[in-house]
mmCIF file of C-alpha atoms in Angstrom:
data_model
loop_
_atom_site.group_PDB
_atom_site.id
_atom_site.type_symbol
_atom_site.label_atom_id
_atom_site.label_comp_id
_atom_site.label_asym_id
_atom_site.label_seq_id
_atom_site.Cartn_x
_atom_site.Cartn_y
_atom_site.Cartn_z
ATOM 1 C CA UNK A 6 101.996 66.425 82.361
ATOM 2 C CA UNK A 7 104.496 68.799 84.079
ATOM 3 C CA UNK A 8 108.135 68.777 83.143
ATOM 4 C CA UNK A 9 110.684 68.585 85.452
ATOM 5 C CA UNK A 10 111.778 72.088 84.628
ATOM 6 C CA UNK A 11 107.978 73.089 85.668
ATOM 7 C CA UNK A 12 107.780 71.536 88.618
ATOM 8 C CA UNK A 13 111.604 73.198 90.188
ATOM 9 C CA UNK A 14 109.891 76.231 88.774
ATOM 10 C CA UNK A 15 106.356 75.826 90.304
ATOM 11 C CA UNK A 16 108.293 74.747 93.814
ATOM 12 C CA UNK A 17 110.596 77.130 94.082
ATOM 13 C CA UNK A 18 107.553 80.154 92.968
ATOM 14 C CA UNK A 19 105.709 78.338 95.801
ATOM 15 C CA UNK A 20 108.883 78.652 98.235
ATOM 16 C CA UNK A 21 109.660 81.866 97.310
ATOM 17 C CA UNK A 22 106.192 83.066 97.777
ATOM 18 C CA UNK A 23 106.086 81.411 101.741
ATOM 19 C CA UNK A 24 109.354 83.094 102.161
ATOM 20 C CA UNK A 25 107.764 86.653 101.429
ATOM 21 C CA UNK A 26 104.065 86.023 103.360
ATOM 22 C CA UNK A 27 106.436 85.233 106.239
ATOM 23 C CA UNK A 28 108.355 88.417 105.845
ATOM 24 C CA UNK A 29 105.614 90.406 105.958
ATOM 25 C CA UNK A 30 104.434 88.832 108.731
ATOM 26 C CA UNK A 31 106.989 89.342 110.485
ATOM 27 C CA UNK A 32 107.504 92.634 109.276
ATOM 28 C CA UNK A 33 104.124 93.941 110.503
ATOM 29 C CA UNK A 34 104.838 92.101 114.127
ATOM 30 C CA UNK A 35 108.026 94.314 114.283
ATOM 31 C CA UNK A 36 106.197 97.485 112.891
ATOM 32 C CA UNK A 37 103.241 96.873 116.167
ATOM 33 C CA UNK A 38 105.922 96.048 118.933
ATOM 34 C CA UNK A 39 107.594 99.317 117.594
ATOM 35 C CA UNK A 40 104.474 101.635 117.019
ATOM 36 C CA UNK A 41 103.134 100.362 120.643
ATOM 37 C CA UNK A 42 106.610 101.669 122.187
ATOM 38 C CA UNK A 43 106.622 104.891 120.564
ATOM 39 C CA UNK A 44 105.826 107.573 122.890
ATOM 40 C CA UNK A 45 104.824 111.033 120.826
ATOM 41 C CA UNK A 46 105.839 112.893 124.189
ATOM 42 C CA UNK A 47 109.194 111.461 124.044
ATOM 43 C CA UNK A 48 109.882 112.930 120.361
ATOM 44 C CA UNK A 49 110.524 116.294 118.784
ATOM 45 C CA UNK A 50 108.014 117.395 116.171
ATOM 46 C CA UNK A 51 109.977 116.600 113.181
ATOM 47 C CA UNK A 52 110.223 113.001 114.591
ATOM 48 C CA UNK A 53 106.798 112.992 115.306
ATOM 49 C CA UNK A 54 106.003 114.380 111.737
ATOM 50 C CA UNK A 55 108.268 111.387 110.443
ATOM 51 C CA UNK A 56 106.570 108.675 112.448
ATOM 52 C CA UNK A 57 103.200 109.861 110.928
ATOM 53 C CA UNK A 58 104.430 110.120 107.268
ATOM 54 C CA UNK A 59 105.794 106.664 107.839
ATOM 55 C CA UNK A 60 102.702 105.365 109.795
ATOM 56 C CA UNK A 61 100.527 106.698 106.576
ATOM 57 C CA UNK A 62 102.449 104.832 104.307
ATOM 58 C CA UNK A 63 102.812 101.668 105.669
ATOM 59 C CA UNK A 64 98.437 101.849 106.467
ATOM 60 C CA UNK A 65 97.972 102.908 102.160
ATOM 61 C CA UNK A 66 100.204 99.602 101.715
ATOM 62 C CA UNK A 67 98.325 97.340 104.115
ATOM 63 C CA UNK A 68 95.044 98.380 103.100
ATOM 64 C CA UNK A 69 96.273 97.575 99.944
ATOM 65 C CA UNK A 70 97.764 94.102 101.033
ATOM 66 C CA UNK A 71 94.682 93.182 103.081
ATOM 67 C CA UNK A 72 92.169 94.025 100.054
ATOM 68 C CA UNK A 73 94.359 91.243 97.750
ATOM 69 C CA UNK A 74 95.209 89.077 100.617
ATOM 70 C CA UNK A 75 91.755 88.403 101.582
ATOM 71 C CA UNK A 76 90.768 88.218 98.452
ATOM 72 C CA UNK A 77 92.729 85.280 97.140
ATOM 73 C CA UNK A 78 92.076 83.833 100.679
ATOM 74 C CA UNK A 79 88.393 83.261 100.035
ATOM 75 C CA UNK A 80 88.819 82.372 96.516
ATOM 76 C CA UNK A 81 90.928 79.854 97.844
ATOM 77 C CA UNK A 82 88.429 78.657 100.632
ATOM 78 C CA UNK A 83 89.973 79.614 103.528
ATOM 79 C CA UNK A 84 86.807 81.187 105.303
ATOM 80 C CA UNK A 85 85.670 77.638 104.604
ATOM 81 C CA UNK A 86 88.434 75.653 105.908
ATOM 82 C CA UNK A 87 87.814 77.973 109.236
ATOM 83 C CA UNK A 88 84.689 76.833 109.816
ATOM 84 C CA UNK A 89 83.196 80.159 108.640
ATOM 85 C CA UNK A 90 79.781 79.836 105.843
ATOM 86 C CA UNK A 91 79.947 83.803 104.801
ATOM 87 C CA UNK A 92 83.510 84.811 103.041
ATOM 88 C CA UNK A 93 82.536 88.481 104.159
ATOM 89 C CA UNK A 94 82.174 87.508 107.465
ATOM 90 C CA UNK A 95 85.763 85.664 107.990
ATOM 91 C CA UNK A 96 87.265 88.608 105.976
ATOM 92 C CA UNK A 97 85.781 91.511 108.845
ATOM 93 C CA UNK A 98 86.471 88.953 111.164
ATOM 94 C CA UNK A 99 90.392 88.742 110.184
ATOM 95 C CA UNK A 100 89.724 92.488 109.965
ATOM 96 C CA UNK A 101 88.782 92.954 113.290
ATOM 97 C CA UNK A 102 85.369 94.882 112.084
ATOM 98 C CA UNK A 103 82.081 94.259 110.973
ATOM 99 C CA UNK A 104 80.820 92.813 107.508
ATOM 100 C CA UNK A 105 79.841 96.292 106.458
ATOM 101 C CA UNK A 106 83.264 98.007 107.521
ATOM 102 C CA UNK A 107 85.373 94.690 105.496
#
């Protein structure tokens, strides 16, 4: 049985970890509204050449968050609880590809 101690630490772990899946949720809305209103033709070259170092960084880091997020998603059933038979399939689906290209 879980001590009291285990259970404020397994909460707040839990809280803590909502806390930071909304952040990056809301982090990636904020990083689409802004890439959508960025005009190249508007910018200087150096700015341009900053928006794409930025833009390659933050697409290494999601391809990196996707590959884990989906991961523990299925593991935890959530291509299931969707309604969807084939884990591959809900994870291109999230994707917005094929099965092959997930």
């Amino acid at each position: 049985m879980a001590t009291t101690t285990e259970t404020a630490t397994d909460t707040a772990t839990a809280t803590d970890t909502a806390t930071r899946a909304a952040a990056v949720a809301e982090a990636a809305e904020a990083f689409v509204s802004a890439a959508v209103a960025f005009d190249p033709s508007c910018a200087s070259g150096t700015e341009c050449g900053a928006v794409a170092a930025a833009a390659a960084r933050v697409q290494k880091a999601a391809s990196g968050l996707h590959a884990l997020a989906a991961a523990a998603a299925v593991d935890a059933g959530a291509h299931k609880e969707a309604g969807v038979a084939d884990p591959a399939a809900w994870v291109a689906h999230q994707a917005g590809t094929t099965g092959f290209g997930a």
